[in-house]
Amino acid sequence: MSEAVVIVGAGHAGVQAAASLRDEGFTGRITLIDAQPHRPYQRPPLSKAFMKGEATPDSLMLRGPDFYAHRHIDLRLGAPAARIDRAARRLVLADGEQLAYEHLILATGAKARPFAAPGVDLEGIEILRTLDDAAALRERLQSARQVVVIGAGFIGLEFAAVAAALGHHATVIDIAGRVMGRAVSPVISAAFEAKHRSMGSTLLMGAGVAEFIGAEGRVASVRLTDGRELAADLVLVGVGVIPDDALARDAGLAIDNGVAVDDHLLTSDPDISAIGDAASFPDPRGLGRIRLESVQNAVDQARCVARRLAGKPAPYDAIPWFWSDQADYKLQIAGLPFGVEDYVTRGDPASGRFSAFGVKDDRVVVVESINKPADHMAARRFLGLAPLSRAQAMDESYDLKAHAARSFRAE
Ligand code: FAD
């Protein structure tokens, strides 16, 4: 087992890697570093409870204040890593300090995808990735009158739902034809579109941004490519993220939509692993190289690497799952939608409680649920273990829980 593990990035993946190493009995030195000054925190609430004013920075912390000292994890905050000296197996921090490693774990996450439009640097145009971003956005939201959200993905829509709940009118703009179009089925998109409209938000789908227009340095309106102009004093740009692979790239590691790792999450250097939002890995179901942006993926990949470093190597093969909360709709997704031919719906979409089962080759490969946690939990168990057929999915009397229990016993 390695004697000194250095972890870059104290987000969901990095913190879990440190914790799991100790859980696995690792007794060597663990150094966990992050460029940010804040004690490691959860990101999902930033666009949900925290944005609504229902959570404080303290309540977001991933672990209690004593956790790191108790587990002998040397947590260094406000400490950006500048480069990796692979030949000497040293991580060089921006202040010049060098940390020797036997194994290095890159858990550097992702950053907001830059949005290129004239005027994008005007005051009042924000992004949402970090606690500081969220605090600034929350502050501005209080006095905003016209809120515009660019991007109808998870973060843009979660923010729009909070803005609407707080009494603001939000306009969501997206070049795509439907909300969350790359991630969910048309029936789920339609349900969320109806939900957002019922809350008073305006959704402009198939609309592009031409420029942001300012007055005295502050954003005043957004001009669309079709010539329409929307008044705006607060704009959230939520057009996705890009992997933060700068350290790996500069060190000459293989890059392919993020830091490229093998099925054991090792990079092209056997002394370096990469996990979480930053890493692209070969999908165990043969879907090719993928990169996922979810807490589940970050946490499960961290556990996988910790087990390997503890002498119990196994390929990464967790079932992906994800959630998003928008108003009173809780979306839960298990599996991945790649190659889905069509969707079978269980439950009535009008009731606000239903699931869409994505079918490929007569086999359910993804289950998207709104306010149906039992379907989601069953799917997380049966996907990958006991195939559910189209006919079984279509038969609403077919017991998913029992099917999942059978697959569990077969494990
Ligand atoms: P991150 O959490 O991004 O952590 C990476 C860390 O690395 C950062 O703290 C960064 O400062 C640090 N770092 C990077 N480079 C360096 C360097 N050179 N030196 C030192 N430190 C460095 N997922 C869900 O599953 N469900 C949700 O509902 C959900 N909601 C979300 C809402 C918001 C607003 C956001 C932003 C994300 C949400 N996500 C959600 C996604 C989820 O938070 C990410 O998938 C998860 O945080 C990935 O964890 P990570 O550790 O890989 O990366």
Coordinates of C-alpha atoms and ligand atoms in Angstrom, one line a residue:
M1 CA 0.0 0.0 0.0
S2 CA 1.2 3.5 -0.8
E3 CA 2.9 5.4 2.1
A4 CA 1.9 8.9 1.1
V5 CA -1.2 9.8 -0.9
V6 CA -1.7 13.4 -2.0
I7 CA -5.2 14.3 -3.2
V8 CA -5.8 17.4 -5.3
G9 CA -9.3 18.8 -4.9
A10 CA -11.4 18.6 -1.7
G11 CA -14.8 18.4 -3.3
H12 CA -17.1 15.4 -3.1
A13 CA -14.6 13.1 -4.7
G14 CA -11.4 14.2 -2.9
V15 CA -12.9 14.2 0.6
Q16 CA -14.5 10.8 0.0
A17 CA -11.1 9.4 -1.2
A18 CA -9.4 10.6 2.0
A19 CA -12.2 9.2 4.2
S20 CA -12.4 5.9 2.4
L21 CA -8.6 5.4 2.5
R22 CA -8.8 5.6 6.3
D23 CA -11.9 3.3 6.3
E24 CA -9.9 0.8 4.3
G25 CA -7.2 0.8 7.0
F26 CA -4.6 3.0 5.2
T27 CA -2.2 4.3 7.8
G28 CA 0.1 6.3 5.6
R29 CA 0.1 10.1 5.2
I30 CA -2.8 11.7 3.5
T31 CA -2.6 15.3 2.2
L32 CA -5.8 16.8 0.9
I33 CA -5.4 20.2 -0.8
D34 CA -7.8 22.6 -2.4
A35 CA -7.4 26.0 -4.0
Q36 CA -10.6 27.3 -2.2
P37 CA -10.4 28.8 1.3
H38 CA -13.6 27.1 2.6
R39 CA -13.8 23.9 4.5
P40 CA -15.0 21.3 2.0
Y41 CA -18.7 21.7 1.3
Q42 CA -21.6 20.0 -0.6
R43 CA -22.4 21.6 -4.0
P44 CA -25.9 20.4 -4.7
P45 CA -27.6 22.6 -2.0
L46 CA -26.0 25.7 -3.6
S47 CA -28.8 25.9 -6.2
K48 CA -31.5 24.6 -3.8
A49 CA -31.7 25.1 0.0
F50 CA -28.8 27.5 0.2
M51 CA -30.1 29.7 -2.7
K52 CA -33.5 29.8 -1.0
G53 CA -31.9 31.0 2.2
E54 CA -32.7 27.7 4.0
A55 CA -29.1 26.6 4.6
T56 CA -26.1 28.3 6.0
P57 CA -22.5 27.7 4.8
D58 CA -21.9 25.7 8.0
S59 CA -24.7 23.4 7.2
L60 CA -23.2 22.6 3.8
M61 CA -19.9 21.2 5.2
L62 CA -19.2 17.7 4.0
R63 CA -17.7 16.6 7.3
G64 CA -17.6 18.0 10.8
P65 CA -14.9 20.4 11.9
D66 CA -12.9 17.8 13.8
F67 CA -13.1 15.1 11.1
Y68 CA -9.8 15.8 9.3
A69 CA -7.7 16.1 12.4
H70 CA -9.3 12.9 13.9
R71 CA -8.6 10.9 10.8
H72 CA -5.1 12.3 10.4
I73 CA -5.9 13.9 7.1
D74 CA -3.7 16.9 6.5
L75 CA -6.2 19.3 4.9
R76 CA -4.6 22.3 3.2
L77 CA -7.1 25.0 2.1
G78 CA -6.3 28.1 -0.1
A79 CA -3.5 26.0 -1.5
P80 CA -3.7 25.8 -5.3
A81 CA -1.5 23.1 -6.9
A82 CA 0.6 24.5 -9.8
R83 CA 2.1 21.5 -11.4
I84 CA 3.0 17.8 -11.1
D85 CA 6.6 16.7 -11.3
R86 CA 6.0 13.2 -12.4
A87 CA 9.6 12.1 -12.6
A88 CA 10.2 13.1 -9.0
R89 CA 6.7 12.2 -7.9
R90 CA 6.1 15.6 -6.4
L91 CA 3.1 17.9 -6.5
V92 CA 4.3 21.5 -6.6
L93 CA 2.0 24.1 -5.0
A94 CA 1.6 27.6 -6.2
D95 CA 3.6 28.9 -3.3
G96 CA 6.5 26.7 -4.2
E97 CA 6.0 24.0 -1.6
Q98 CA 6.6 20.5 -2.9
L99 CA 4.6 17.5 -1.7
A100 CA 6.1 14.0 -2.3
Y101 CA 3.7 11.3 -3.2
E102 CA 3.7 7.5 -3.7
H103 CA 0.2 8.0 -5.3
L104 CA -1.5 11.1 -6.5
I105 CA -5.3 11.4 -6.8
L106 CA -6.6 14.1 -9.1
A107 CA -10.1 15.2 -8.0
T108 CA -10.1 18.6 -9.5
G109 CA -13.7 18.6 -10.6
A110 CA -15.1 20.9 -13.2
K111 CA -15.6 24.6 -13.9
A112 CA -18.4 26.6 -15.5
R113 CA -18.3 26.4 -19.3
P114 CA -17.3 29.8 -20.6
F115 CA -20.0 31.6 -22.5
A116 CA -18.9 33.7 -25.4
A117 CA -21.2 36.6 -26.1
P118 CA -20.5 40.3 -26.3
G119 CA -21.1 42.0 -22.9
V120 CA -20.7 38.8 -20.9
D121 CA -18.4 40.5 -18.5
L122 CA -21.0 43.1 -17.4
E123 CA -21.8 43.3 -13.7
G124 CA -24.9 41.3 -12.8
I125 CA -24.0 38.3 -15.0
E126 CA -23.2 35.4 -12.8
I127 CA -22.2 31.8 -12.8
L128 CA -22.9 29.1 -10.1
R129 CA -20.3 26.6 -9.2
T130 CA -18.7 27.5 -5.9
L131 CA -20.0 28.6 -2.5
D132 CA -18.7 32.1 -3.3
D133 CA -20.6 32.1 -6.6
A134 CA -23.8 31.0 -4.7
A135 CA -23.4 33.6 -2.0
A136 CA -23.0 36.4 -4.5
L137 CA -25.9 35.2 -6.6
R138 CA -28.2 34.9 -3.5
E139 CA -27.3 38.4 -2.5
R140 CA -28.1 39.8 -5.9
L141 CA -31.3 37.8 -6.2
Q142 CA -32.7 39.7 -3.2
S143 CA -32.9 43.0 -5.0
A144 CA -33.3 41.7 -8.6
R145 CA -36.4 42.6 -10.6
Q146 CA -35.8 40.9 -14.0
V147 CA -34.1 37.6 -13.8
V148 CA -32.8 35.9 -16.9
V149 CA -31.3 32.4 -16.9
I150 CA -29.2 31.3 -19.9
G151 CA -29.3 27.5 -20.1
A152 CA -32.2 25.2 -19.3
G153 CA -30.1 22.5 -17.7
F154 CA -30.3 21.3 -14.1
I155 CA -28.6 24.3 -12.4
G156 CA -30.3 26.9 -14.5
L157 CA -33.7 25.4 -13.8
E158 CA -33.1 24.8 -10.1
F159 CA -32.1 28.4 -9.8
A160 CA -35.2 29.5 -11.8
A161 CA -37.4 27.5 -9.5
V162 CA -35.9 29.2 -6.4
A163 CA -36.2 32.6 -8.0
A164 CA -39.9 31.9 -8.8
A165 CA -40.5 30.6 -5.3
L166 CA -39.1 33.8 -3.9
G167 CA -41.5 35.8 -6.0
H168 CA -39.3 36.8 -9.0
H169 CA -40.2 36.4 -12.6
A170 CA -37.6 34.4 -14.4
T171 CA -37.0 33.9 -18.1
V172 CA -35.1 30.8 -19.1
I173 CA -33.5 30.8 -22.5
D174 CA -32.0 27.8 -24.3
I175 CA -30.9 27.1 -27.8
A176 CA -32.2 23.5 -27.4
G177 CA -35.8 22.6 -28.1
R178 CA -36.7 21.3 -24.7
V179 CA -35.5 21.6 -21.1
M180 CA -32.7 19.3 -19.9
G181 CA -32.8 17.9 -23.4
R182 CA -29.5 16.1 -23.4
A183 CA -30.2 14.3 -20.1
V184 CA -33.9 13.3 -19.9
S185 CA -36.7 11.9 -22.0
P186 CA -39.2 14.2 -23.8
V187 CA -42.0 13.3 -21.3
I188 CA -39.9 14.4 -18.4
S189 CA -38.9 17.6 -20.1
A190 CA -42.6 18.3 -20.8
A191 CA -43.5 17.8 -17.2
F192 CA -40.8 20.2 -16.0
E193 CA -41.7 22.8 -18.6
A194 CA -45.3 22.7 -17.4
K195 CA -44.1 23.0 -13.8
H196 CA -41.9 26.0 -14.4
R197 CA -44.6 27.7 -16.5
S198 CA -47.1 27.1 -13.7
M199 CA -44.8 28.9 -11.3
G200 CA -44.9 32.0 -13.6
S201 CA -41.5 31.6 -15.3
T202 CA -41.1 32.1 -19.0
L203 CA -39.3 29.5 -21.0
L204 CA -37.9 30.5 -24.4
M205 CA -36.7 27.3 -26.0
G206 CA -34.8 27.3 -29.3
A207 CA -33.6 30.9 -28.6
G208 CA -30.0 32.1 -28.8
V209 CA -28.3 35.0 -27.1
A210 CA -26.8 37.6 -29.4
E211 CA -25.4 40.0 -26.8
F212 CA -25.7 41.4 -23.3
I213 CA -26.4 45.2 -23.3
G214 CA -25.3 47.2 -20.3
A215 CA -25.9 50.6 -18.7
E216 CA -23.1 52.1 -16.6
G217 CA -21.3 48.8 -16.5
R218 CA -24.3 46.8 -15.3
V219 CA -26.3 44.4 -17.4
A220 CA -29.6 46.0 -18.5
S221 CA -30.9 43.6 -21.1
V222 CA -30.3 40.5 -23.2
R223 CA -30.7 40.6 -26.9
L224 CA -31.7 37.4 -28.6
T225 CA -30.5 36.2 -32.0
D226 CA -34.0 36.7 -33.3
G227 CA -33.8 40.4 -32.3
R228 CA -36.0 40.2 -29.2
E229 CA -34.6 42.2 -26.2
L230 CA -35.3 41.1 -22.6
A231 CA -34.8 43.5 -19.7
A232 CA -32.5 42.0 -17.1
D233 CA -30.8 43.1 -14.0
L234 CA -29.6 39.6 -13.0
V235 CA -28.4 36.9 -15.4
L236 CA -27.3 33.5 -14.5
V237 CA -25.3 31.7 -17.1
G238 CA -25.7 28.0 -16.7
V239 CA -24.5 26.4 -19.9
G240 CA -22.7 23.4 -18.4
V241 CA -19.2 22.7 -17.1
I242 CA -15.9 21.6 -18.5
P243 CA -13.5 19.3 -16.7
D244 CA -10.8 21.0 -14.8
D245 CA -7.9 19.0 -16.3
A246 CA -5.2 21.7 -16.4
L247 CA -2.8 20.0 -14.0
A248 CA -3.0 16.7 -15.8
R249 CA -2.8 18.3 -19.2
D250 CA 0.3 20.3 -18.3
A251 CA 1.9 17.1 -16.9
G252 CA 1.4 15.3 -20.2
L253 CA -1.2 12.8 -19.0
A254 CA -3.7 11.4 -21.6
I255 CA -6.7 13.7 -21.9
D256 CA -10.0 12.8 -23.6
N257 CA -12.9 15.0 -22.5
G258 CA -11.2 15.2 -19.1
V259 CA -8.4 13.2 -17.5
A260 CA -8.5 9.9 -19.3
V261 CA -8.5 6.9 -16.9
D262 CA -8.8 3.1 -17.4
D263 CA -11.4 0.8 -15.9
H264 CA -9.6 1.0 -12.6
L265 CA -9.5 4.8 -12.7
L266 CA -5.8 5.0 -13.3
T267 CA -4.4 7.7 -15.6
S268 CA -1.8 7.1 -18.2
D269 CA 0.7 7.4 -15.3
P270 CA 0.4 4.3 -12.9
D271 CA 1.2 6.6 -9.9
I272 CA -1.8 8.9 -10.6
S273 CA -5.5 8.2 -10.4
A274 CA -8.3 10.6 -11.4
I275 CA -11.9 10.6 -10.2
G276 CA -15.1 12.6 -10.2
D277 CA -16.2 15.3 -12.6
A278 CA -12.6 15.7 -13.9
A279 CA -12.2 12.1 -15.1
S280 CA -13.4 10.3 -18.2
F281 CA -13.6 6.6 -18.0
P282 CA -14.6 3.5 -20.1
D283 CA -18.2 2.7 -19.4
P284 CA -18.5 -0.8 -18.1
R285 CA -21.6 -1.4 -20.1
G286 CA -19.7 -0.7 -23.4
L287 CA -21.1 2.8 -24.0
G288 CA -17.6 4.1 -24.7
R289 CA -15.7 6.7 -22.8
I290 CA -17.9 8.8 -20.6
R291 CA -17.5 11.6 -18.0
L292 CA -20.3 12.0 -15.4
E293 CA -21.1 15.1 -13.3
S294 CA -22.8 13.7 -10.2
V295 CA -22.2 13.2 -6.5
Q296 CA -22.8 9.5 -6.9
N297 CA -20.0 9.2 -9.5
A298 CA -17.6 11.3 -7.4
V299 CA -18.2 9.3 -4.2
D300 CA -18.2 5.8 -5.8
Q301 CA -15.1 6.5 -7.8
A302 CA -13.3 7.7 -4.7
R303 CA -14.2 4.5 -2.9
C304 CA -13.0 2.4 -5.9
V305 CA -9.6 4.1 -5.8
A306 CA -9.3 3.8 -2.1
R307 CA -10.0 0.1 -2.2
R308 CA -7.4 -0.3 -4.9
L309 CA -4.8 1.5 -2.9
A310 CA -5.7 -0.7 0.0
G311 CA -4.8 -3.8 -2.1
K312 CA -8.4 -4.7 -3.2
P313 CA -8.4 -3.7 -6.9
A314 CA -11.6 -4.0 -8.9
P315 CA -12.9 -2.2 -12.0
Y316 CA -15.3 0.7 -11.5
D317 CA -18.8 -0.5 -12.4
A318 CA -21.3 1.4 -10.3
I319 CA -24.8 2.1 -11.6
P320 CA -25.0 5.9 -12.2
W321 CA -27.7 7.8 -10.4
F322 CA -28.5 11.5 -10.0
W323 CA -31.2 13.8 -8.7
S324 CA -32.4 17.4 -9.2
D325 CA -35.0 19.3 -7.1
Q326 CA -37.1 21.9 -8.8
A327 CA -40.0 23.3 -6.8
D328 CA -42.0 20.3 -5.6
Y329 CA -40.7 18.0 -8.3
K330 CA -37.9 15.7 -7.3
L331 CA -36.3 14.2 -10.4
Q332 CA -34.3 11.0 -9.8
I333 CA -32.4 9.2 -12.6
A334 CA -30.8 5.8 -12.5
G335 CA -28.8 4.5 -15.4
L336 CA -27.8 6.3 -18.6
P337 CA -29.9 7.2 -21.6
F338 CA -27.4 6.4 -24.3
G339 CA -28.9 4.5 -27.3
V340 CA -32.4 4.5 -25.8
E341 CA -35.0 3.7 -28.5
D342 CA -38.1 4.8 -26.7
Y343 CA -39.6 5.3 -23.3
V344 CA -42.4 3.5 -21.4
T345 CA -44.3 5.6 -18.9
R346 CA -45.5 4.2 -15.6
G347 CA -47.9 6.5 -13.6
D348 CA -49.8 9.5 -14.9
P349 CA -47.6 12.5 -15.9
A350 CA -50.5 14.8 -15.0
S351 CA -50.4 13.5 -11.4
G352 CA -46.9 14.8 -10.9
R353 CA -45.8 11.3 -9.9
F354 CA -44.5 9.1 -12.7
S355 CA -41.5 7.4 -14.2
A356 CA -40.1 7.1 -17.7
F357 CA -38.3 3.8 -18.4
G358 CA -35.9 4.1 -21.3
V359 CA -35.7 0.9 -23.4
K360 CA -32.8 -0.4 -25.6
D361 CA -32.8 -3.8 -27.1
D362 CA -35.9 -4.8 -25.1
R363 CA -34.1 -4.0 -21.9
V364 CA -34.7 -1.0 -19.5
V365 CA -31.4 0.9 -19.3
V366 CA -32.5 4.2 -17.6
V367 CA -35.3 5.1 -15.2
E368 CA -36.3 8.8 -14.8
S369 CA -38.7 9.4 -11.9
I370 CA -40.6 12.4 -10.7
N371 CA -41.7 12.1 -7.1
K372 CA -41.5 8.3 -7.4
P373 CA -38.6 7.3 -5.1
A374 CA -39.7 3.7 -5.0
D375 CA -39.2 3.3 -8.8
H376 CA -35.8 5.0 -8.5
M377 CA -34.6 2.8 -5.6
A378 CA -35.8 -0.4 -7.4
A379 CA -34.0 0.7 -10.6
R380 CA -30.8 1.3 -8.8
R381 CA -30.9 -2.3 -7.7
F382 CA -32.1 -4.0 -10.8
L383 CA -30.2 -2.1 -13.5
G384 CA -27.2 -4.1 -14.4
L385 CA -28.2 -7.1 -12.3
A386 CA -31.5 -8.4 -13.6
P387 CA -32.7 -7.0 -16.8
L388 CA -36.3 -5.5 -16.9
S389 CA -38.0 -6.1 -20.2
R390 CA -40.2 -3.6 -22.1
A391 CA -43.3 -5.8 -21.3
Q392 CA -42.5 -5.8 -17.6
A393 CA -42.0 -2.1 -17.6
M394 CA -45.3 -1.6 -19.4
D395 CA -47.2 -3.8 -17.0
E396 CA -48.1 -1.4 -14.2
S397 CA -49.1 -4.3 -12.0
Y398 CA -45.6 -5.8 -12.3
D399 CA -43.9 -5.5 -9.0
L400 CA -40.6 -3.6 -9.4
K401 CA -39.6 -3.9 -5.8
A402 CA -39.9 -7.7 -5.9
H403 CA -38.0 -7.7 -9.2
A404 CA -35.2 -5.7 -7.6
A405 CA -35.2 -8.0 -4.6
R406 CA -34.8 -11.0 -6.9
S407 CA -31.9 -9.3 -8.7
F408 CA -30.3 -8.5 -5.3
R409 CA -30.5 -12.2 -4.3
A410 CA -28.9 -13.1 -7.6
E411 CA -25.9 -10.9 -6.9
Ligands
FAD1 P1 -15.7 19.4 -7.3 O1 -16.8 19.3 -6.3 O2 -15.9 20.4 -8.3 O3 -14.4 19.6 -6.5 C1 -13.2 19.8 -7.1 C2 -12.3 20.7 -6.2 O4 -11.0 20.7 -6.8 C3 -12.7 22.1 -6.1 O5 -13.0 22.4 -4.8 C4 -11.5 22.9 -6.7 O6 -11.3 24.1 -6.0 C5 -10.4 22.0 -6.5 N1 -9.3 22.2 -7.4 C6 -9.3 22.2 -8.8 N2 -8.1 22.4 -9.3 C7 -7.3 22.6 -8.2 C8 -5.9 22.8 -8.1 N3 -5.0 23.0 -9.2 N4 -5.3 22.9 -6.9 C9 -6.1 22.8 -5.7 N5 -7.4 22.5 -5.8 C10 -8.0 22.4 -7.0 N6 -24.9 16.5 -8.5 C11 -25.9 15.6 -8.2 O7 -25.6 14.4 -8.2 N7 -27.1 16.1 -7.8 C12 -27.4 17.4 -7.7 O8 -28.5 17.8 -7.4 C13 -26.3 18.4 -8.0 N8 -26.6 19.7 -7.9 C14 -25.5 20.5 -8.2 C15 -25.7 21.9 -8.0 C16 -24.7 22.8 -8.2 C17 -24.9 24.3 -8.0 C18 -23.4 22.4 -8.6 C19 -22.3 23.3 -8.9 C20 -23.2 21.0 -8.8 C21 -24.3 20.1 -8.6 N9 -24.1 18.7 -8.8 C22 -25.1 17.8 -8.4 C23 -22.8 18.2 -9.3 C24 -21.9 17.7 -8.2 O9 -21.8 18.7 -7.2 C25 -20.5 17.4 -8.8 O10 -20.7 16.3 -9.6 C26 -19.5 17.1 -7.7 O11 -19.3 18.2 -6.9 C27 -18.2 16.6 -8.3 O12 -17.3 16.4 -7.3 P2 -15.7 16.5 -7.6 O13 -15.1 16.3 -6.2 O14 -15.4 15.7 -8.7 O15 -15.5 18.0 -8.0

